């Protein structure tokens, strides 16, 4: 049975999937540039074959940033409309399904075990697993990264992009600006470096852990209001 949180996420992201890229265009462009600029920092040998799991992939903005450098990209998302958007973009890039495709699934929720198809070898032995702008939507980040980490090859990299924890109590969480339905999709407002060190360690993906704060804020405009997201990148290897 899907949890309430999973159901809220599925419903919300199904609703916004077709306008997601357009609504967040400015921010997603900056995020793409930041990922490409830190490609070497992720710590994968991009000259060899690189198999990527883009977990909670959405429309595939992160996969598209890394597609020129990766051998195979698999997206997984809880929203079928997001999966459809991802696959439409992959098709538009001219990628065949063997190189880049997404599938509906939930691999990180205690209440809904992954579908049997995720037991297939195709869904293991990743060089890098990315969780972009999605850990704050998950009930138990340690459980989520533990489950995902088990799908990495030994020494493979878990790469998380998410919101920095807020420094000032009065600082507004942008999800509140976006409305009550959006608030129901989140569990965490952000993570500190200290939070992440503990989560990565408990999940067994803390080899050569590193964390950077992005200097440039990522601008989004929920309901026309300008919001500057402060993001971090964190990475660790399966030990
Ligand atoms: C803010 S979007 C980020 C999408 C994409 N990673 C990006 O950076 O644009 C959050 C995504 O997480 C997905 N999601 C939320 N909870 C999930 C879960 N438990 N498992 C898989 N996907 C989930 C949502 O459907 C949505 O596509």
Coordinates of N, CA and C and ligand atoms in Angstrom, one line a residue:
X1 N 0.8 -1.2 0.0 CA 0.0 0.0 0.0 C 0.9 1.3 0.0
X2 N 0.5 2.2 -0.8 CA 1.3 3.4 -0.9 C 1.0 4.3 0.4
X3 N 2.1 5.0 0.9 CA 1.9 5.9 2.0 C 1.1 7.1 1.6
X4 N 0.6 7.9 2.5 CA 0.0 9.1 2.2 C 0.9 10.1 1.5
X5 N 2.2 10.1 2.0 CA 3.2 11.0 1.4 C 3.4 10.6 -0.1
X6 N 3.5 9.3 -0.3 CA 3.7 8.9 -1.7 C 2.5 9.3 -2.6
X7 N 1.3 9.1 -2.0 CA 0.1 9.4 -2.8 C 0.0 10.9 -3.1
X8 N 0.4 11.7 -2.1 CA 0.4 13.2 -2.3 C 1.4 13.6 -3.4
X9 N 2.6 13.0 -3.3 CA 3.6 13.3 -4.3 C 3.2 12.9 -5.7
X10 N 2.6 11.7 -5.8 CA 2.2 11.2 -7.1 C 1.1 12.1 -7.7
X11 N 0.1 12.5 -6.9 CA -1.0 13.3 -7.4 C -0.4 14.7 -7.8
X12 N 0.4 15.3 -6.9 CA 0.9 16.7 -7.2 C 1.7 16.7 -8.4
X13 N 2.7 15.8 -8.5 CA 3.6 15.8 -9.7 C 2.9 15.4 -10.9
X14 N 1.9 14.5 -10.8 CA 1.1 14.2 -12.1 C 0.5 15.5 -12.6
X15 N 0.0 16.3 -11.6 CA -0.7 17.5 -12.0 C 0.2 18.6 -12.7
X16 N 1.5 18.7 -12.2 CA 2.3 19.8 -12.7 C 3.3 19.3 -13.8
X17 N 3.3 18.0 -14.1 CA 4.4 17.4 -14.9 C 4.5 18.2 -16.3
X18 N 3.3 18.5 -16.9 CA 3.4 19.0 -18.3 C 3.9 20.5 -18.3
X19 N 3.8 21.2 -17.1 CA 4.3 22.6 -17.1 C 5.6 22.8 -16.3
X20 N 6.1 21.7 -15.7 CA 7.2 21.7 -14.8 C 8.4 22.4 -15.4
X21 N 8.8 22.0 -16.6 CA 10.0 22.6 -17.2 C 9.9 24.1 -17.5
X22 N 8.7 24.4 -18.0 CA 8.4 25.8 -18.3 C 8.4 26.7 -17.1
X23 N 7.6 26.2 -16.0 CA 7.5 27.0 -14.8 C 8.8 27.2 -14.1
X24 N 9.7 26.2 -14.2 CA 10.9 26.3 -13.4 C 12.1 26.6 -14.3
X25 N 11.8 27.1 -15.6 CA 12.9 27.1 -16.6 C 14.2 27.8 -16.2
X26 N 14.0 29.0 -15.5 CA 15.2 29.8 -15.1 C 16.1 28.9 -14.2
X27 N 15.4 28.4 -13.1 CA 16.1 27.6 -12.1 C 16.8 26.3 -12.7
X28 N 16.0 25.7 -13.6 CA 16.5 24.4 -14.1 C 17.7 24.6 -15.0
X29 N 17.7 25.8 -15.7 CA 18.9 26.1 -16.6 C 20.1 26.3 -15.7
X30 N 20.0 27.0 -14.6 CA 21.1 27.2 -13.7 C 21.6 25.9 -13.1
X31 N 20.6 25.1 -12.7 CA 21.0 23.8 -12.1 C 21.8 22.9 -13.1
X32 N 21.3 22.9 -14.4 CA 22.0 22.2 -15.4 C 23.5 22.6 -15.5
X33 N 23.6 24.0 -15.5 CA 25.0 24.5 -15.6 C 25.8 24.1 -14.4
X34 N 25.2 24.2 -13.2 CA 26.0 23.8 -12.0 C 26.4 22.3 -12.0
X35 N 25.5 21.5 -12.5 CA 25.9 20.0 -12.5 C 27.0 19.8 -13.5
X36 N 26.9 20.4 -14.7 CA 27.9 20.2 -15.7 C 29.3 20.7 -15.2
X37 N 29.2 21.9 -14.5 CA 30.5 22.5 -14.0 C 31.1 21.6 -13.0
X38 N 30.3 20.8 -12.2 CA 30.9 20.0 -11.1 C 30.9 18.5 -11.5
X39 N 30.9 18.2 -12.8 CA 30.8 16.9 -13.2 C 32.0 16.0 -12.7
X40 N 33.2 16.6 -12.7 CA 34.4 15.9 -12.2 C 34.3 15.7 -10.7
X41 N 33.7 16.7 -10.1 CA 33.6 16.6 -8.6 C 32.7 15.4 -8.2
X42 N 31.8 15.1 -9.0 CA 30.9 13.9 -8.7 C 31.8 12.7 -8.4
X43 N 32.9 12.6 -9.2 CA 33.9 11.5 -8.9 C 33.6 10.2 -9.6
X44 N 33.1 10.3 -10.8 CA 32.9 9.1 -11.6 C 33.9 9.3 -12.8
X45 N 34.4 8.2 -13.3 CA 35.2 8.2 -14.5 C 34.4 8.3 -15.7
X46 N 34.1 9.5 -16.2 CA 33.2 9.7 -17.3 C 33.8 9.2 -18.6
X47 N 35.1 8.8 -18.6 CA 35.7 8.2 -19.8 C 35.3 6.8 -20.0
X48 N 34.9 6.1 -18.9 CA 34.6 4.7 -19.1 C 33.1 4.6 -19.2
X49 N 32.5 3.3 -19.3 CA 31.1 3.2 -19.3 C 30.5 3.7 -17.9
X50 N 29.5 4.5 -18.0 CA 28.9 5.0 -16.8 C 27.4 4.8 -16.8
X51 N 26.9 4.0 -15.9 CA 25.5 3.7 -15.8 C 24.9 4.5 -14.6
X52 N 23.9 5.3 -14.9 CA 23.3 6.2 -14.0 C 21.8 5.9 -13.7
X53 N 21.5 5.9 -12.4 CA 20.1 5.9 -11.9 C 19.8 7.3 -11.5
X54 N 18.8 7.9 -12.2 CA 18.3 9.2 -11.8 C 17.0 9.0 -11.0
X55 N 17.1 8.9 -9.7 CA 16.0 8.5 -8.9 C 15.1 9.8 -8.5
X56 N 13.8 9.6 -8.7 CA 12.9 10.7 -8.5 C 13.2 11.7 -9.7
X57 N 13.3 11.2 -10.8 CA 13.9 11.9 -12.0 C 13.1 13.0 -12.5
X58 N 11.8 13.1 -12.2 CA 11.0 14.2 -12.8 C 11.0 14.1 -14.3
X59 N 11.1 15.3 -14.9 CA 11.1 15.4 -16.3 C 12.5 15.0 -16.9
X60 N 13.5 14.8 -16.0 CA 14.8 14.3 -16.5 C 15.8 15.4 -16.7
X61 N 15.7 16.5 -16.0 CA 16.6 17.6 -16.2 C 18.1 17.2 -15.9
X62 N 18.2 16.4 -14.9 CA 19.6 16.0 -14.4 C 20.1 15.0 -15.4
X63 N 19.3 14.0 -15.8 CA 19.7 13.1 -16.8 C 20.1 13.7 -18.1
X64 N 19.3 14.8 -18.5 CA 19.7 15.5 -19.8 C 21.0 16.2 -19.7
X65 N 21.3 16.7 -18.5 CA 22.6 17.4 -18.3 C 23.7 16.4 -18.4
X66 N 23.5 15.2 -17.9 CA 24.6 14.2 -17.9 C 24.6 13.3 -19.1
X67 N 23.6 13.3 -19.9 CA 23.4 12.4 -21.1 C 24.6 12.4 -22.0
X68 N 25.2 13.5 -22.3 CA 26.4 13.5 -23.2 C 27.6 12.7 -22.7
X69 N 27.6 12.5 -21.4 CA 28.8 11.9 -20.7 C 28.5 10.4 -20.2
X70 N 27.3 10.0 -20.1 CA 26.9 8.7 -19.6 C 26.6 7.7 -20.7
X71 N 26.8 6.4 -20.3 CA 26.5 5.4 -21.3 C 25.0 5.0 -21.2
X72 N 24.5 4.9 -20.0 CA 23.1 4.5 -19.9 C 22.5 5.3 -18.7
X73 N 21.3 5.8 -18.9 CA 20.6 6.6 -17.8 C 19.2 6.0 -17.7
X74 N 18.9 5.6 -16.4 CA 17.6 5.1 -16.1 C 16.9 6.0 -15.1
X75 N 15.8 6.5 -15.4 CA 15.0 7.4 -14.5 C 13.9 6.5 -13.8
X76 N 13.7 6.8 -12.6 CA 12.6 6.2 -11.8 C 11.9 7.3 -11.1
X77 N 10.6 7.3 -11.2 CA 9.8 8.3 -10.5 C 8.4 7.7 -10.1
X78 N 7.9 8.3 -9.1 CA 6.6 7.9 -8.5 C 5.4 8.4 -9.3
X79 N 5.7 9.4 -10.2 CA 4.6 10.0 -11.0 C 4.6 9.5 -12.4
X80 N 3.6 9.0 -12.9 CA 3.6 8.4 -14.3 C 3.6 9.6 -15.3
X81 N 3.1 10.8 -14.9 CA 3.2 11.9 -15.9 C 4.6 12.4 -16.0
X82 N 5.3 12.4 -14.9 CA 6.7 12.8 -14.9 C 7.5 11.8 -15.8
X83 N 7.2 10.5 -15.6 CA 7.9 9.5 -16.4 C 7.6 9.7 -17.9
X84 N 6.4 10.1 -18.2 CA 6.1 10.3 -19.6 C 6.8 11.5 -20.1
X85 N 7.0 12.6 -19.3 CA 7.7 13.7 -19.8 C 9.2 13.4 -20.0
X86 N 9.8 12.6 -19.0 CA 11.2 12.2 -19.2 C 11.4 11.4 -20.5
X87 N 10.5 10.5 -20.8 CA 10.6 9.7 -22.0 C 10.4 10.5 -23.2
X88 N 9.5 11.5 -23.2 CA 9.3 12.3 -24.3 C 10.6 13.1 -24.6
X89 N 11.2 13.7 -23.5 CA 12.5 14.4 -23.7 C 13.6 13.5 -24.2
X90 N 13.7 12.3 -23.7 CA 14.7 11.4 -24.2 C 14.5 11.1 -25.6
X91 N 13.3 10.9 -26.1 CA 13.0 10.7 -27.5 C 13.4 11.9 -28.3
X92 N 13.1 13.1 -27.8 CA 13.4 14.3 -28.6 C 14.9 14.5 -28.7
X93 N 15.7 14.0 -27.7 CA 17.2 14.1 -27.8 C 17.7 13.0 -28.8
X94 N 16.8 12.1 -29.2 CA 17.3 11.1 -30.2 C 17.9 9.9 -29.4
X95 N 17.6 9.8 -28.1 CA 18.2 8.7 -27.4 C 17.2 7.5 -27.5
X96 N 17.8 6.3 -27.8 CA 16.9 5.1 -27.8 C 16.7 4.7 -26.3
X97 N 15.7 3.8 -26.1 CA 15.3 3.5 -24.7 C 16.5 2.8 -24.0
X98 N 17.3 2.1 -24.7 CA 18.4 1.4 -24.1 C 19.4 2.4 -23.5
X99 N 19.5 3.6 -24.1 CA 20.5 4.6 -23.6 C 19.8 5.4 -22.4
X100 N 18.5 5.8 -22.6 CA 17.9 6.7 -21.6 C 16.4 6.5 -21.6
X101 N 15.9 6.0 -20.5 CA 14.5 5.9 -20.4 C 14.1 5.8 -18.9
X102 N 12.8 6.2 -18.6 CA 12.3 6.2 -17.3 C 11.2 5.2 -17.1
X103 N 11.0 4.9 -15.8 CA 10.0 3.9 -15.5 C 9.4 4.3 -14.2
X104 N 8.1 3.9 -14.0 CA 7.3 4.3 -12.8 C 7.8 3.4 -11.7
X105 N 8.1 4.0 -10.5 CA 8.4 3.1 -9.4 C 8.7 3.9 -8.1
X106 N 8.7 3.2 -7.0 CA 9.0 3.7 -5.7 C 9.9 2.8 -5.0
X107 N 11.2 3.1 -4.9 CA 12.2 2.2 -4.3 C 12.5 2.6 -2.9
X108 N 11.9 3.6 -2.3 CA 12.4 4.2 -1.1 C 11.3 4.4 0.0
X109 N 10.2 3.7 -0.2 CA 9.1 3.8 0.7 C 8.9 2.5 1.5
X110 N 9.0 2.6 2.8 CA 8.8 1.3 3.6 C 7.4 0.7 3.3
X111 N 6.4 1.5 3.1 CA 5.1 1.0 3.0 C 4.7 0.4 1.6
X112 N 5.6 0.6 0.6 CA 5.3 0.1 -0.7 C 6.6 -0.5 -1.3
X113 N 6.8 -1.8 -1.1 CA 8.0 -2.5 -1.6 C 8.1 -2.3 -3.1
X114 N 9.3 -2.2 -3.6 CA 9.5 -2.1 -5.1 C 8.8 -3.2 -5.9
X115 N 8.3 -2.9 -7.0 CA 7.7 -3.9 -7.9 C 8.8 -4.9 -8.2
X116 N 8.3 -6.1 -8.5 CA 9.2 -7.3 -8.8 C 10.2 -7.0 -9.9
X117 N 9.8 -6.2 -10.8 CA 10.7 -5.9 -12.0 C 12.0 -5.2 -11.5
X118 N 12.0 -4.6 -10.4 CA 13.2 -3.9 -9.9 C 14.2 -4.8 -9.3
X119 N 13.8 -6.1 -9.2 CA 14.8 -7.1 -8.8 C 15.7 -7.5 -9.9
X120 N 15.4 -7.1 -11.1 CA 16.2 -7.4 -12.3 C 17.6 -6.8 -12.2
X121 N 18.6 -7.5 -12.8 CA 20.0 -7.0 -12.8 C 20.1 -5.6 -13.4
X122 N 19.2 -5.2 -14.3 CA 19.3 -3.9 -14.9 C 19.2 -2.8 -13.9
X123 N 18.6 -3.1 -12.8 CA 18.3 -2.0 -11.8 C 19.4 -2.1 -10.6
X124 N 20.5 -2.7 -10.9 CA 21.6 -2.8 -9.9 C 22.9 -2.4 -10.6
X125 N 23.9 -2.3 -9.7 CA 25.3 -2.1 -10.3 C 25.5 -0.8 -11.0
X126 N 24.9 0.2 -10.4 CA 25.0 1.6 -11.0 C 26.4 2.2 -10.6
X127 N 26.9 3.0 -11.5 CA 28.1 3.8 -11.2 C 27.8 5.0 -10.4
X128 N 26.6 5.6 -10.7 CA 26.2 6.7 -9.9 C 24.6 6.7 -9.8
X129 N 24.2 7.1 -8.6 CA 22.7 7.2 -8.4 C 22.5 8.7 -7.9
X130 N 21.6 9.4 -8.5 CA 21.4 10.8 -8.2 C 20.0 10.9 -7.6
X131 N 19.9 11.7 -6.6 CA 18.6 12.1 -6.0 C 18.5 13.6 -6.0
X132 N 17.9 14.1 -7.0 CA 17.9 15.6 -7.2 C 16.6 16.3 -6.8
X133 N 16.7 17.1 -5.8 CA 15.6 17.9 -5.4 C 14.4 17.1 -4.9
X134 N 14.7 15.9 -4.4 CA 13.7 15.0 -4.0 C 13.8 14.4 -2.6
X135 N 15.0 14.5 -2.0 CA 15.1 13.8 -0.7 C 14.2 14.5 0.3
X136 N 13.9 15.8 0.1 CA 13.0 16.4 1.1 C 11.6 16.0 0.9
X137 N 11.3 15.2 -0.1 CA 9.9 14.7 -0.3 C 9.8 13.3 0.3
X138 N 10.9 12.8 0.9 CA 10.9 11.4 1.3 C 10.8 11.4 2.9
X139 N 10.0 10.4 3.3 CA 9.8 10.2 4.7 C 11.0 10.1 5.6
X140 N 11.9 9.1 5.1 CA 13.0 8.7 5.9 C 14.2 8.7 5.0
X141 N 15.0 9.8 4.9 CA 16.1 9.9 4.0 C 17.2 8.8 4.2
X142 N 17.4 8.4 5.5 CA 18.4 7.4 5.7 C 17.9 6.1 5.1
X143 N 16.7 5.7 5.3 CA 16.1 4.5 4.7 C 16.2 4.6 3.2
X144 N 15.9 5.8 2.6 CA 15.9 5.9 1.2 C 17.3 5.7 0.6
X145 N 18.3 6.4 1.2 CA 19.6 6.3 0.7 C 20.2 4.9 0.9
X146 N 19.8 4.2 2.0 CA 20.2 2.8 2.2 C 19.7 1.9 1.1
X147 N 18.4 2.0 0.8 CA 17.8 1.2 -0.3 C 18.5 1.5 -1.6
X148 N 18.7 2.8 -1.9 CA 19.4 3.1 -3.2 C 20.8 2.7 -3.2
X149 N 21.5 2.9 -2.1 CA 22.9 2.6 -2.0 C 23.2 1.1 -2.3
X150 N 22.2 0.2 -2.0 CA 22.4 -1.2 -2.3 C 22.3 -1.5 -3.8
X151 N 21.9 -0.5 -4.5 CA 21.9 -0.7 -6.0 C 23.1 -0.1 -6.7
X152 N 24.0 0.4 -5.9 CA 25.3 0.9 -6.5 C 26.3 -0.2 -6.6
X153 N 27.2 -0.1 -7.6 CA 28.3 -1.1 -7.5 C 29.2 -0.6 -6.3
X154 N 30.1 -1.5 -5.9 CA 31.0 -1.1 -4.8 C 31.8 0.1 -5.3
X155 N 31.9 1.1 -4.5 CA 32.7 2.3 -4.9 C 31.9 3.3 -5.8
X156 N 30.6 2.8 -6.1 CA 29.8 3.7 -6.9 C 29.3 4.9 -6.0
X157 N 28.9 6.0 -6.7 CA 28.6 7.3 -6.0 C 27.1 7.6 -5.9
X158 N 26.8 7.9 -4.6 CA 25.4 8.5 -4.4 C 25.6 10.0 -4.4
X159 N 24.8 10.6 -5.2 CA 24.9 12.1 -5.4 C 23.5 12.7 -5.1
X160 N 23.5 13.6 -4.1 CA 22.3 14.2 -3.7 C 22.3 15.7 -3.9
X161 N 21.3 16.3 -4.5 CA 21.1 17.7 -4.6 C 19.9 18.1 -3.9
X162 N 20.0 19.0 -3.0 CA 18.7 19.4 -2.3 C 18.9 20.8 -1.6
X163 N 17.9 21.2 -0.9 CA 17.9 22.5 -0.2 C 18.8 22.5 1.0
X164 N 19.5 23.6 1.1 CA 20.3 23.8 2.4 C 19.3 24.1 3.5
X165 N 19.7 23.7 4.7 CA 18.8 24.0 5.8 C 18.8 25.5 6.0
X166 N 17.6 26.0 6.4 CA 17.5 27.5 6.6 C 18.3 28.0 7.8
X167 N 18.9 29.2 7.6 CA 19.7 29.8 8.6 C 18.9 30.7 9.5
X168 N 17.8 31.2 9.0 CA 17.0 32.2 9.8 C 15.6 31.7 10.0
X169 N 15.2 31.7 11.3 CA 13.9 31.1 11.6 C 12.7 31.7 10.8
X170 N 12.9 33.0 10.4 CA 11.8 33.7 9.7 C 11.8 33.3 8.2
X171 N 12.9 32.7 7.7 CA 13.0 32.5 6.3 C 11.9 31.5 5.8
X172 N 11.2 32.0 4.8 CA 10.0 31.2 4.3 C 10.4 30.0 3.5
X173 N 9.7 28.9 3.8 CA 9.9 27.7 2.9 C 9.0 27.9 1.7
X174 N 9.7 27.8 0.5 CA 9.0 28.1 -0.7 C 7.8 27.2 -1.0
X175 N 7.8 26.0 -0.4 CA 6.7 25.1 -0.6 C 5.4 25.7 0.0
X176 N 5.6 26.5 1.1 CA 4.4 27.2 1.6 C 3.8 28.2 0.7
X177 N 4.7 28.9 0.0 CA 4.3 29.9 -1.0 C 3.5 29.2 -2.1
X178 N 3.9 28.0 -2.4 CA 3.3 27.3 -3.6 C 1.9 26.7 -3.3
X179 N 1.6 26.6 -2.0 CA 0.2 26.2 -1.6 C 0.1 25.0 -0.8
X180 N -1.1 24.7 -0.2 CA -1.3 23.7 0.8 C -1.0 22.3 0.2
X181 N -1.4 22.1 -1.1 CA -1.2 20.8 -1.7 C 0.3 20.4 -1.8
X182 N 1.1 21.5 -2.0 CA 2.5 21.3 -2.2 C 3.1 21.0 -0.8
X183 N 2.7 21.6 0.2 CA 3.2 21.4 1.6 C 3.0 19.9 1.9
X184 N 1.9 19.3 1.5 CA 1.7 17.9 1.8 C 2.7 16.9 1.2
X185 N 3.4 17.4 0.2 CA 4.4 16.6 -0.5 C 5.7 16.5 0.1
X186 N 6.0 17.4 1.1 CA 7.3 17.5 1.7 C 7.4 17.0 3.1
X187 N 8.6 16.5 3.5 CA 8.8 16.1 4.9 C 9.9 16.9 5.6
X188 N 10.8 17.5 4.8 CA 11.9 18.2 5.3 C 12.1 19.5 4.6
X189 N 12.5 20.6 5.4 CA 12.7 21.9 4.7 C 14.1 22.0 4.1
X190 N 15.0 21.2 4.6 CA 16.4 21.3 4.1 C 17.3 20.4 5.0
X191 N 18.6 20.3 4.6 CA 19.5 19.5 5.3 C 20.8 20.3 5.5
X192 N 21.4 20.1 6.7 CA 22.8 20.7 6.9 C 23.8 19.7 6.5
X193 N 25.1 20.2 6.4 CA 26.2 19.2 6.1 C 26.2 18.1 7.2
X194 N 26.0 18.6 8.5 CA 26.0 17.6 9.6 C 25.0 16.5 9.4
X195 N 23.7 16.9 9.0 CA 22.6 16.0 8.8 C 23.1 15.0 7.7
X196 N 23.7 15.5 6.7 CA 24.0 14.6 5.5 C 25.1 13.7 5.9
X197 N 26.1 14.1 6.6 CA 27.2 13.2 7.0 C 26.6 12.0 7.8
X198 N 25.7 12.2 8.7 CA 25.1 11.1 9.4 C 24.2 10.2 8.5
X199 N 23.4 10.9 7.7 CA 22.6 10.1 6.8 C 23.4 9.2 5.8
X200 N 24.4 9.8 5.2 CA 25.3 9.0 4.3 C 26.0 7.9 5.0
X201 N 26.5 8.2 6.3 CA 27.2 7.2 7.0 C 26.2 6.0 7.4
X202 N 25.1 6.3 7.9 CA 24.1 5.3 8.3 C 23.7 4.5 7.1
X203 N 23.6 5.1 5.9 CA 23.2 4.4 4.7 C 24.3 3.7 4.0
X204 N 25.6 3.8 4.6 CA 26.7 3.0 4.0 C 27.2 3.6 2.7
X205 N 27.0 4.9 2.5 CA 27.5 5.5 1.2 C 28.4 6.7 1.6
X206 N 29.2 6.6 2.7 CA 29.9 7.7 3.1 C 31.4 7.7 2.7
X207 N 31.8 6.8 1.8 CA 33.2 6.8 1.3 C 33.5 8.1 0.6
X208 N 34.6 8.8 1.1 CA 35.1 10.0 0.5 C 33.9 11.0 0.4
X209 N 33.2 11.1 1.5 CA 32.0 12.0 1.5 C 32.5 13.5 1.2
X210 N 31.7 14.2 0.4 CA 32.0 15.6 0.2 C 30.7 16.4 0.1
X211 N 30.7 17.7 0.4 CA 29.5 18.5 0.4 C 29.9 19.9 0.0
X212 N 29.2 20.5 -0.9 CA 29.4 21.9 -1.3 C 28.1 22.6 -1.3
X213 N 28.2 23.9 -0.9 CA 27.1 24.8 -1.0 C 27.2 25.5 -2.3
X214 N 26.1 25.6 -3.1 CA 26.1 26.3 -4.4 C 26.1 27.8 -4.0
X215 N 27.1 28.5 -4.6 CA 27.1 30.0 -4.3 C 26.0 30.7 -4.9
X216 N 25.7 30.4 -6.2 CA 24.6 31.0 -6.9 C 23.2 30.5 -6.5
X217 N 22.3 31.3 -6.0 CA 21.0 30.7 -5.7 C 20.3 30.3 -7.0
X218 N 19.4 29.3 -6.9 CA 18.6 28.9 -8.1 C 17.2 29.6 -8.0
X219 N 16.9 30.3 -9.0 CA 15.7 31.2 -8.9 C 14.5 30.4 -9.5
X220 N 13.4 30.3 -8.7 CA 12.1 29.8 -9.2 C 11.1 30.8 -8.9
X221 N 9.9 30.7 -9.5 CA 8.9 31.7 -9.3 C 7.5 31.0 -9.1
X222 N 7.3 30.4 -7.9 CA 6.0 29.8 -7.7 C 4.9 30.9 -7.6
X223 N 3.8 30.7 -8.3 CA 2.8 31.7 -8.3 C 3.3 33.1 -8.6
X224 N 4.3 33.2 -9.5 CA 4.9 34.5 -9.9 C 5.8 35.2 -8.8
X225 N 6.0 34.5 -7.7 CA 6.8 35.1 -6.6 C 8.3 34.6 -6.8
X226 N 9.2 35.6 -6.8 CA 10.6 35.2 -6.9 C 11.1 34.5 -5.7
X227 N 11.6 33.3 -5.8 CA 12.2 32.6 -4.7 C 13.6 32.1 -5.1
X228 N 14.6 32.4 -4.2 CA 16.0 32.0 -4.4 C 16.3 30.8 -3.6
X229 N 16.4 29.6 -4.3 CA 16.7 28.4 -3.6 C 18.2 28.3 -3.4
X230 N 18.5 27.9 -2.1 CA 19.9 27.7 -1.8 C 20.1 26.2 -1.7
X231 N 20.9 25.7 -2.6 CA 21.1 24.3 -2.7 C 22.5 23.8 -2.3
X232 N 22.6 22.5 -2.0 CA 23.9 21.9 -1.8 C 24.0 20.7 -2.7
X233 N 25.3 20.3 -3.0 CA 25.6 19.0 -3.6 C 26.3 18.2 -2.6
X234 N 25.9 16.9 -2.4 CA 26.6 16.0 -1.5 C 26.9 14.7 -2.3
X235 N 28.0 14.1 -2.0 CA 28.3 12.9 -2.7 C 29.1 11.9 -1.7
X236 N 28.9 10.6 -1.9 CA 29.6 9.7 -1.1 C 29.6 8.3 -1.8
X237 N 30.6 7.5 -1.5 CA 30.7 6.2 -2.3 C 30.2 5.1 -1.4
X238 N 29.7 4.1 -2.1 CA 29.3 2.9 -1.4 C 30.5 2.2 -0.7
X239 N 30.4 1.9 0.6 CA 31.6 1.3 1.2 C 31.4 -0.2 1.3
Ligands
LIG1 C1 11.0 18.6 -7.2 S1 10.8 17.2 -8.3 C2 12.5 16.9 -8.8 C3 12.5 16.2 -10.1 C4 13.9 16.1 -10.7 N1 14.8 15.3 -10.0 C5 14.5 17.5 -10.9 O1 15.6 17.8 -10.3 O2 13.9 18.3 -11.7 C6 10.6 15.9 -7.1 C7 10.3 14.5 -7.8 O3 10.3 13.5 -6.9 C8 9.3 12.5 -7.2 N2 9.1 11.7 -6.0 C9 8.6 12.1 -4.8 N3 8.6 11.1 -3.9 C10 9.2 10.1 -4.6 C11 9.5 8.7 -4.2 N4 9.2 8.3 -3.0 N5 10.0 7.9 -5.1 C12 10.2 8.3 -6.4 N6 9.9 9.6 -6.8 C13 9.4 10.4 -5.9 C14 8.2 13.4 -7.7 O4 7.2 12.7 -8.5 C15 8.9 14.5 -8.5 O5 9.1 14.1 -9.9

